[in-house]
């Protein structure tokens, strides 16, 4: 333990600060110090309940002989920024969260971390921060909210988004608003928040079986207390993320994401984790498992069920049991034993929510990589959220330089069936921040065009989105990728079954266009977005602010 940091005459100035904050001398000197980063934020249902969960975590830390030191970390609700330019801050937020945890933990010399988080890039940033610090760490999730009930039907937040672009009046929307999000917790579909909560179990950051406990279930508090106790245990054992997050563990997370049709944003996060740990992982690993793992999870948008249903249908452990023959089960778990020891006690429970590999929900994976002259470095689609009518689509390009311009065109009726929308300069550097295109996608759904129109972009999408939408196109437009050279009227093919995304423009014509192309100025001249644009890796490497030498990291 780091008791030498708190003992001796040289530590007097440290001890006095802790004493002035209310801690006793014996606790300061002798107990492991466990940082409790808490992403509580009053303005979001995914975070507004985390104070109570953090209290349970701290109770567990005290009970196990540790000393909890709670501190706040940044948290936002992406839905607040839906439809406005500031949504591009969300991806950058992952790195800011990681840096915040790194900053406080380094200064205060914690022996371990017990992090409390729920939503999107916040929980993803907690995992990243733990791996960067490489000190004993655990994450306690906030769980998912209950689905709403409206006019006799189960509804989730994404249903409200679709309704608001369908011509509904404010009065009609108000009626739905009152019912669509009835509790605390992350929105209960396979968005980024719940995807990353689930993946936390697979990558040994969250206690097995606990990630999807609904926010309304008091089991969440009991397990939070248990997690606090376990944080002290792993701190004493000095069990670090690098000890238990191996290459094969990350490959397990890819297989899991394929099986549950998780948010496409998980690709960015998993790649960033690998890079942080010095593990070589690429989109080719995703391509490999896309050929082996079919979607077995019927949670929105791939099916009619919610994450609450998923939890009571067996949750993450049930999915892993279904995948057992594919997973690397001899790898270590958060408990120190192998995953085979955990899964041997799990009884497979095939049901309407979680299917078996032998009886998949879809005959395709929950995620697929597309390549072609529009995206030689890879683009991403979620096939299970694409209607059969548009799994193959050939159409004329209609090109827009930002999400807002495409949205305005959709609203004005400029987009018709058969069109393929191209939205560029919304990638990691172009936005900057790799914006989520919820505005234009929701408008397509609201106008009923999601079964007849394709959309490609160097931006990313919300886990709520569905339709023939292809994102993460790389190289992005700002880096001079071919997406920057597309012109109105170019013929584009999106062929999801065959993994292709291309435009029918000759290499000679592309060369002529490239000679005329001029890189635009960065959209942000200062602040964290400007820093991000200058320091981030491309999307196919995770898009994080990790500018250190690639070869040096992989040579470990």
XYZ file of C-alpha atoms in Angstrom:
556
model
C 0.000 0.000 0.000
C 1.039 3.629 -0.269
C 1.171 4.179 3.493
C 4.642 5.709 3.228
C 3.027 8.619 1.393
C 1.013 9.406 4.533
C 3.509 8.586 7.302
C 6.618 10.301 8.624
C 7.469 13.931 9.227
C 7.588 14.692 5.515
C 3.903 13.797 5.229
C 2.693 16.200 7.921
C 1.414 18.719 5.379
C -0.583 15.992 3.667
C -2.069 14.602 6.846
C -3.143 18.004 8.090
C -5.132 18.625 4.898
C -6.922 15.298 5.295
C -7.555 15.958 8.977
C -8.943 19.386 8.134
C -11.313 17.600 5.751
C -12.561 15.402 8.620
C -10.486 12.217 8.383
C -8.836 10.742 11.479
C -5.109 10.224 11.868
C -5.333 6.420 12.131
C -7.433 6.200 8.980
C -5.118 8.483 7.031
C -1.981 6.628 8.050
C -3.071 2.997 7.924
C -5.949 2.434 5.518
C -5.890 2.180 1.725
C -7.112 5.429 0.182
C -9.809 4.712 -2.399
C -10.784 7.505 -4.756
C -14.479 7.660 -5.561
C -14.932 9.646 -8.787
C -18.645 10.426 -8.956
C -20.260 11.617 -12.187
C -23.323 12.937 -10.357
C -24.994 15.737 -12.303
C -28.448 17.072 -11.481
C -29.484 17.706 -15.081
C -29.720 14.126 -16.337
C -31.734 11.064 -15.262
C -28.633 8.963 -15.912
C -26.635 10.796 -13.255
C -29.071 12.546 -10.898
C -29.341 9.459 -8.644
C -25.639 8.753 -8.303
C -25.197 10.475 -4.942
C -27.096 7.662 -3.243
C -25.125 5.016 -5.118
C -21.853 6.735 -4.219
C -22.872 6.747 -0.536
C -23.398 2.983 -0.700
C -20.002 2.564 -2.345
C -18.338 4.617 0.405
C -20.115 2.596 3.088
C -18.622 -0.533 1.539
C -15.143 0.990 1.459
C -15.326 1.949 5.145
C -16.700 -1.485 6.068
C -13.782 -3.226 4.325
C -11.167 -1.134 6.079
C -10.557 1.510 3.452
C -10.864 5.280 3.424
C -13.093 6.694 0.651
C -12.261 10.040 -0.933
C -15.111 11.173 -3.164
C -14.615 13.757 -5.900
C -16.658 14.978 -8.836
C -15.934 14.329 -12.480
C -17.553 15.986 -15.515
C -20.870 14.600 -16.691
C -23.332 15.624 -19.355
C -26.497 14.316 -20.960
C -26.049 13.994 -24.701
C -29.775 14.425 -25.277
C -29.570 17.976 -23.972
C -27.308 18.826 -26.928
C -29.320 16.811 -29.457
C -30.011 19.077 -32.397
C -27.426 21.732 -31.622
C -23.787 22.190 -32.525
C -22.567 21.518 -28.994
C -23.251 17.798 -29.403
C -19.736 17.532 -30.829
C -18.360 18.030 -27.295
C -19.610 14.597 -26.219
C -16.865 12.461 -27.761
C -14.210 14.864 -26.444
C -15.855 14.472 -23.038
C -14.623 10.883 -22.811
C -11.022 12.085 -22.831
C -11.756 14.964 -20.458
C -13.278 12.529 -17.955
C -10.234 10.260 -18.210
C -7.912 13.225 -17.709
C -9.943 14.468 -14.739
C -9.639 11.104 -13.012
C -5.937 10.939 -13.865
C -5.323 14.464 -12.531
C -7.019 14.024 -9.155
C -5.768 10.477 -8.617
C -2.152 11.346 -9.340
C -2.154 14.314 -6.964
C -3.908 12.434 -4.147
C -1.976 9.202 -4.618
C -4.958 6.855 -4.342
C -4.350 3.163 -3.789
C -7.400 2.318 -5.844
C -10.543 3.692 -7.462
C -14.258 2.939 -7.151
C -15.868 5.005 -9.913
C -19.580 5.783 -10.136
C -20.901 6.456 -13.642
C -23.670 5.640 -16.088
C -23.868 7.542 -19.307
C -22.320 7.372 -22.745
C -18.836 8.830 -22.927
C -18.681 9.406 -19.168
C -18.547 5.732 -18.254
C -16.300 5.105 -21.270
C -13.964 7.803 -19.920
C -13.887 6.144 -16.499
C -12.614 2.911 -18.033
C -10.026 4.839 -20.030
C -8.858 6.751 -16.945
C -8.452 3.542 -14.955
C -6.350 1.982 -17.682
C -4.172 5.071 -17.976
C -3.512 5.191 -14.242
C -3.224 1.398 -14.038
C -4.134 1.251 -10.361
C -6.698 -1.177 -8.866
C -10.058 0.044 -10.146
C -13.708 -0.848 -10.295
C -16.719 0.924 -11.806
C -20.204 0.976 -10.320
C -22.874 1.640 -12.929
C -26.050 3.623 -12.405
C -28.169 1.115 -14.308
C -30.971 1.783 -16.771
C -34.253 3.609 -16.373
C -37.638 1.981 -16.611
C -39.374 2.318 -19.981
C -42.340 4.644 -20.215
C -45.961 3.882 -20.971
C -47.895 6.057 -23.405
C -51.304 5.333 -24.912
C -51.036 1.708 -23.849
C -47.622 1.168 -25.438
C -44.108 0.843 -24.044
C -42.017 3.816 -25.137
C -38.404 4.958 -24.765
C -36.794 8.343 -25.304
C -35.969 7.606 -28.945
C -39.709 7.326 -29.653
C -40.118 10.951 -28.605
C -37.348 12.013 -30.999
C -39.103 10.299 -33.885
C -42.440 11.831 -32.947
C -41.136 15.393 -32.766
C -40.043 15.276 -36.412
C -43.270 13.702 -37.627
C -45.335 16.874 -37.409
C -46.656 16.346 -33.882
C -47.861 19.449 -32.063
C -46.229 20.718 -28.901
C -49.313 19.613 -26.969
C -48.967 16.052 -28.301
C -45.273 16.046 -27.452
C -45.994 17.355 -23.953
C -48.310 14.431 -23.285
C -45.585 11.986 -24.300
C -42.885 13.911 -22.420
C -44.708 13.334 -19.162
C -44.504 9.552 -19.587
C -41.530 8.558 -21.709
C -38.750 8.704 -19.076
C -40.354 7.694 -15.759
C -37.268 7.017 -13.620
C -33.586 7.663 -13.076
C -31.058 5.646 -15.072
C -29.674 5.483 -18.590
C -32.197 5.467 -21.443
C -33.199 1.769 -21.660
C -32.234 0.978 -25.264
C -28.931 -0.291 -26.681
C -27.476 3.185 -26.764
C -23.904 3.958 -25.838
C -24.673 4.250 -22.127
C -26.054 0.747 -21.682
C -23.634 -0.745 -24.198
C -20.678 0.560 -22.220
C -22.190 -0.427 -18.877
C -22.519 -3.993 -20.189
C -19.044 -4.060 -21.740
C -17.679 -3.028 -18.340
C -18.442 -6.532 -17.089
C -16.732 -8.163 -20.063
C -13.528 -6.110 -19.738
C -13.265 -6.673 -15.967
C -14.167 -3.184 -14.802
C -17.646 -3.925 -13.391
C -18.638 -6.738 -11.008
C -20.137 -9.621 -13.030
C -23.920 -9.612 -13.123
C -24.352 -6.046 -11.860
C -24.053 -3.638 -14.792
C -27.677 -3.705 -15.939
C -29.453 -3.764 -12.570
C -32.183 -1.146 -13.128
C -31.779 2.131 -11.282
C -35.126 1.502 -9.580
C -34.088 -1.866 -8.147
C -32.614 -1.571 -4.651
C -30.318 -4.448 -5.503
C -28.325 -1.671 -7.162
C -27.524 -0.188 -3.739
C -26.640 -3.521 -2.207
C -24.290 -4.354 -5.051
C -22.794 -0.846 -4.902
C -21.911 -1.453 -1.263
C -20.415 -4.817 -2.224
C -18.387 -3.164 -4.988
C -17.019 -0.623 -2.509
C -15.843 -3.461 -0.302
C -14.267 -5.235 -3.242
C -12.431 -2.064 -4.282
C -10.521 -2.265 -0.989
C -9.734 -5.929 -1.578
C -8.246 -5.394 -5.043
C -6.321 -2.370 -3.745
C -4.723 -4.582 -1.088
C -3.972 -7.231 -3.719
C -2.685 -4.545 -6.118
C -4.772 -6.070 -8.910
C -4.321 -3.554 -11.744
C -6.291 -3.159 -14.996
C -3.256 -4.269 -17.003
C -3.277 -7.551 -15.045
C -6.795 -8.483 -16.063
C -7.575 -6.573 -19.283
C -5.677 -8.666 -21.794
C -5.826 -8.776 -25.575
C -8.185 -11.738 -25.390
C -10.422 -9.936 -22.902
C -10.778 -7.079 -25.396
C -11.506 -9.610 -28.133
C -14.240 -10.993 -25.858
C -15.714 -7.495 -25.695
C -15.790 -7.332 -29.511
C -17.636 -10.654 -29.677
C -20.054 -9.487 -26.995
C -20.737 -6.233 -28.857
C -21.479 -8.210 -32.042
C -23.882 -10.465 -30.157
C -25.868 -7.690 -28.476
C -25.766 -5.206 -31.400
C -24.307 -2.579 -29.136
C -23.790 1.052 -30.006
C -21.331 1.664 -32.835
C -19.538 4.026 -30.454
C -18.228 0.959 -28.618
C -15.782 0.487 -31.494
C -14.125 3.813 -30.715
C -13.885 2.989 -27.034
C -12.574 -0.574 -27.352
C -9.884 0.569 -29.787
C -8.853 3.364 -27.421
C -8.602 0.925 -24.509
C -6.343 -1.343 -26.520
C -4.117 1.544 -27.462
C -3.977 2.756 -23.851
C -2.821 -0.670 -22.718
C -0.321 -1.144 -25.547
C -2.365 -3.912 -27.163
C -2.572 -4.067 -30.940
C -6.232 -4.144 -31.958
C -7.638 -2.957 -35.290
C -10.875 -2.879 -37.249
C -9.757 -6.159 -38.794
C -10.475 -7.814 -35.447
C -14.036 -6.493 -35.648
C -14.303 -7.742 -39.239
C -13.133 -11.191 -38.187
C -15.743 -11.638 -35.460
C -18.497 -10.090 -37.570
C -18.174 -13.242 -39.695
C -18.534 -15.519 -36.656
C -20.987 -13.895 -34.227
C -24.627 -13.204 -35.064
C -26.919 -10.917 -33.103
C -28.787 -12.725 -30.323
C -30.174 -9.710 -28.451
C -33.667 -8.309 -29.062
C -33.242 -4.942 -27.323
C -34.243 -1.687 -29.077
C -33.361 -0.835 -31.838
C -32.680 -4.462 -32.870
C -35.858 -5.738 -31.218
C -38.848 -4.653 -29.114
C -37.394 -5.110 -25.627
C -35.611 -2.777 -23.217
C -32.451 -3.140 -21.148
C -34.666 -3.710 -18.110
C -36.079 -6.752 -19.896
C -32.524 -7.741 -20.813
C -31.416 -7.673 -17.183
C -34.225 -9.903 -15.955
C -33.681 -12.218 -18.958
C -30.234 -13.042 -17.609
C -28.224 -9.981 -18.540
C -24.573 -9.922 -19.511
C -23.725 -13.266 -17.932
C -26.465 -14.999 -19.897
C -25.104 -13.562 -23.147
C -21.586 -14.635 -22.207
C -22.882 -18.112 -21.433
C -24.441 -18.235 -24.893
C -21.080 -17.173 -26.346
C -19.035 -19.477 -24.114
C -17.768 -21.697 -26.931
C -16.437 -18.604 -28.743
C -15.025 -16.608 -25.829
C -11.567 -16.846 -24.337
C -12.802 -18.151 -20.999
C -9.414 -19.035 -19.560
C -8.616 -15.328 -19.253
C -8.741 -13.672 -15.806
C -11.865 -12.069 -14.388
C -12.244 -9.144 -12.011
C -12.455 -11.685 -9.202
C -9.004 -13.028 -10.104
C -10.287 -16.460 -11.131
C -10.781 -17.368 -14.781
C -13.979 -16.581 -16.634
C -14.531 -20.318 -16.983
C -14.970 -20.500 -13.198
C -17.633 -17.811 -13.315
C -19.519 -19.147 -16.319
C -19.634 -22.747 -15.064
C -22.201 -21.629 -12.481
C -24.327 -19.713 -15.007
C -27.280 -21.604 -16.435
C -28.080 -20.680 -20.050
C -31.526 -19.125 -20.256
C -32.721 -18.826 -23.839
C -35.743 -16.556 -24.085
C -37.383 -13.934 -26.280
C -34.860 -11.268 -25.281
C -31.615 -13.259 -25.339
C -31.342 -15.988 -27.950
C -28.716 -18.701 -28.360
C -26.001 -18.751 -31.028
C -27.785 -21.711 -32.584
C -31.006 -19.733 -32.784
C -29.892 -16.125 -33.396
C -32.251 -13.205 -33.671
C -30.606 -12.190 -36.953
C -28.506 -14.055 -39.487
C -25.958 -11.241 -39.298
C -23.789 -9.539 -36.669
C -24.749 -6.561 -34.574
C -21.907 -4.585 -36.145
C -20.154 -4.623 -39.488
C -17.177 -2.911 -41.112
C -17.676 -1.589 -44.660
C -14.842 -0.760 -47.033
C -14.469 0.641 -50.536
C -13.116 3.709 -52.286
C -15.269 5.903 -50.058
C -13.757 4.463 -46.900
C -10.582 2.449 -47.506
C -9.738 2.538 -43.782
C -13.183 1.278 -42.795
C -16.648 2.549 -41.960
C -19.195 1.168 -39.500
C -22.839 0.139 -39.666
C -25.201 -1.731 -37.345
C -26.910 -4.192 -39.750
C -29.581 -5.262 -37.271
C -30.912 -1.689 -37.192
C -31.130 -1.447 -40.996
C -34.341 -2.353 -42.816
C -34.162 -5.007 -45.525
C -35.288 -2.448 -48.120
C -32.061 -0.474 -47.743
C -29.434 -3.098 -46.896
C -28.417 -2.588 -50.498
C -29.003 0.827 -51.961
C -27.603 2.581 -55.014
C -28.411 6.234 -55.414
C -27.308 9.743 -56.247
C -25.304 11.671 -53.679
C -26.626 14.795 -52.036
C -23.716 16.388 -50.222
C -23.777 18.538 -47.087
C -20.965 20.023 -45.062
C -22.648 19.586 -41.674
C -25.511 17.887 -39.875
C -27.636 21.050 -39.727
C -27.523 21.582 -43.515
C -28.661 17.999 -44.123
C -31.446 18.394 -41.575
C -32.691 21.582 -43.264
C -32.719 19.783 -46.624
C -34.752 16.906 -45.192
C -37.239 19.290 -43.600
C -37.661 21.237 -46.850
C -38.381 18.075 -48.832
C -35.146 18.143 -50.844
C -34.429 14.508 -49.963
C -36.445 11.894 -51.819
C -36.484 8.063 -51.804
C -33.368 6.639 -53.413
C -31.092 9.492 -52.382
C -27.898 8.939 -50.455
C -27.041 11.770 -48.112
C -23.348 12.525 -47.590
C -22.510 14.533 -44.478
C -18.838 15.411 -44.153
C -16.484 17.546 -42.073
C -18.149 16.168 -38.936
C -15.359 13.717 -38.036
C -12.772 13.791 -35.257
C -10.968 16.802 -36.726
C -13.626 18.169 -39.015
C -16.358 18.772 -36.422
C -14.090 18.768 -34.387
C -15.127 16.098 -31.933
C -16.813 13.517 -34.196
C -20.364 14.724 -33.813
C -23.353 12.404 -33.400
C -25.793 12.963 -36.262
C -28.979 12.589 -34.270
C -30.564 15.648 -35.868
C -30.614 14.512 -39.493
C -31.218 10.834 -38.646
C -34.206 11.640 -36.444
C -35.570 13.852 -39.213
C -35.317 10.983 -41.718
C -37.262 8.760 -39.334
C -39.825 11.469 -38.665
C -40.366 11.970 -42.402
C -40.644 8.222 -43.014
C -37.537 8.147 -45.227
C -35.499 5.712 -43.150
C -36.588 2.778 -45.354
C -35.695 4.432 -48.654
C -32.735 6.782 -48.103
C -29.100 6.050 -47.236
C -26.736 8.248 -45.281
C -22.955 8.136 -44.968
C -20.711 10.333 -42.868
C -17.328 10.701 -41.209
C -19.292 11.452 -38.033
C -20.737 8.951 -35.573
C -24.283 8.052 -34.556
C -26.247 7.642 -31.386
C -26.912 4.104 -30.208
C -30.609 5.048 -30.502
C -30.385 5.547 -34.280
C -31.522 3.127 -36.961
C -31.734 3.046 -40.740
C -29.218 2.735 -43.601
C -26.705 4.938 -41.847
C -22.968 4.399 -42.236
C -20.540 6.310 -40.043
C -16.895 6.594 -39.028
C -15.920 6.913 -42.715
C -12.123 7.072 -42.770
C -10.016 8.874 -43.776
C -12.349 11.684 -42.769
C -12.984 14.667 -45.028
C -10.708 17.013 -43.059
C -7.800 14.619 -43.642
C -8.504 14.574 -47.371
C -10.381 11.292 -47.483
C -12.363 10.535 -50.630
C -15.547 11.564 -48.852
C -14.245 15.139 -49.258
C -14.269 14.654 -53.051
C -17.871 13.474 -53.456
C -20.005 15.753 -55.624
C -23.769 16.076 -55.925
C -25.062 13.469 -58.343
C -22.238 10.959 -57.906
C -23.551 7.411 -57.799
C -22.946 5.726 -54.458
C -23.461 2.109 -53.440
C -24.089 0.949 -49.878
C -23.927 -2.850 -49.897
C -24.182 -4.063 -46.316
C -24.378 -7.811 -47.029
C -21.108 -7.629 -48.988
C -19.436 -5.048 -46.749
C -19.018 -2.377 -49.435
C -19.318 1.392 -49.542
C -18.144 3.007 -52.759
C -18.792 5.695 -55.326
C -18.776 5.169 -59.073
C -16.073 7.716 -59.808
C -12.876 6.747 -61.617
C -9.456 7.041 -60.027
C -8.526 9.552 -62.730
C -11.477 11.795 -61.865
C -10.727 11.513 -58.138
C -7.141 12.582 -58.841
C -8.360 15.684 -60.675
C -10.732 16.559 -57.826
C -8.020 16.031 -55.237
C -5.728 18.504 -56.970
C -8.442 21.135 -56.579
C -9.327 20.262 -52.984
C -8.360 22.719 -50.251
C -8.369 21.698 -46.599
C -10.730 24.029 -44.712
C -9.704 25.874 -41.575
C -10.476 24.214 -38.249
C -13.975 25.157 -37.119
C -12.754 25.806 -33.566
C -9.845 28.192 -33.005
C -9.441 27.620 -29.294
C -10.617 25.563 -26.335
C -10.784 21.805 -25.843
C -12.230 21.125 -29.298
C -9.246 22.798 -30.925
C -6.863 20.826 -28.718
C -8.733 17.600 -29.494
C -8.542 18.192 -33.259
C -4.777 18.633 -33.037
C -4.124 15.696 -30.699
C -6.639 12.956 -31.562
C -6.081 9.721 -33.413
C -8.269 8.856 -36.433
C -11.557 7.059 -35.922
C -10.178 3.643 -36.907
C -7.727 3.961 -33.992
C -10.343 5.082 -31.460
C -10.344 8.853 -31.918
C -8.867 9.577 -28.477
C -6.322 12.207 -27.511
C -3.501 9.664 -27.434
C -0.737 11.242 -29.526
C 2.113 9.143 -28.175
C 4.127 6.981 -30.525
C 2.138 4.029 -31.833
C 5.064 1.669 -32.374
C 6.431 2.376 -28.890
C 3.072 1.477 -27.319
C 2.746 -1.753 -29.278
C 6.292 -2.843 -28.536
C 5.461 -3.578 -24.896
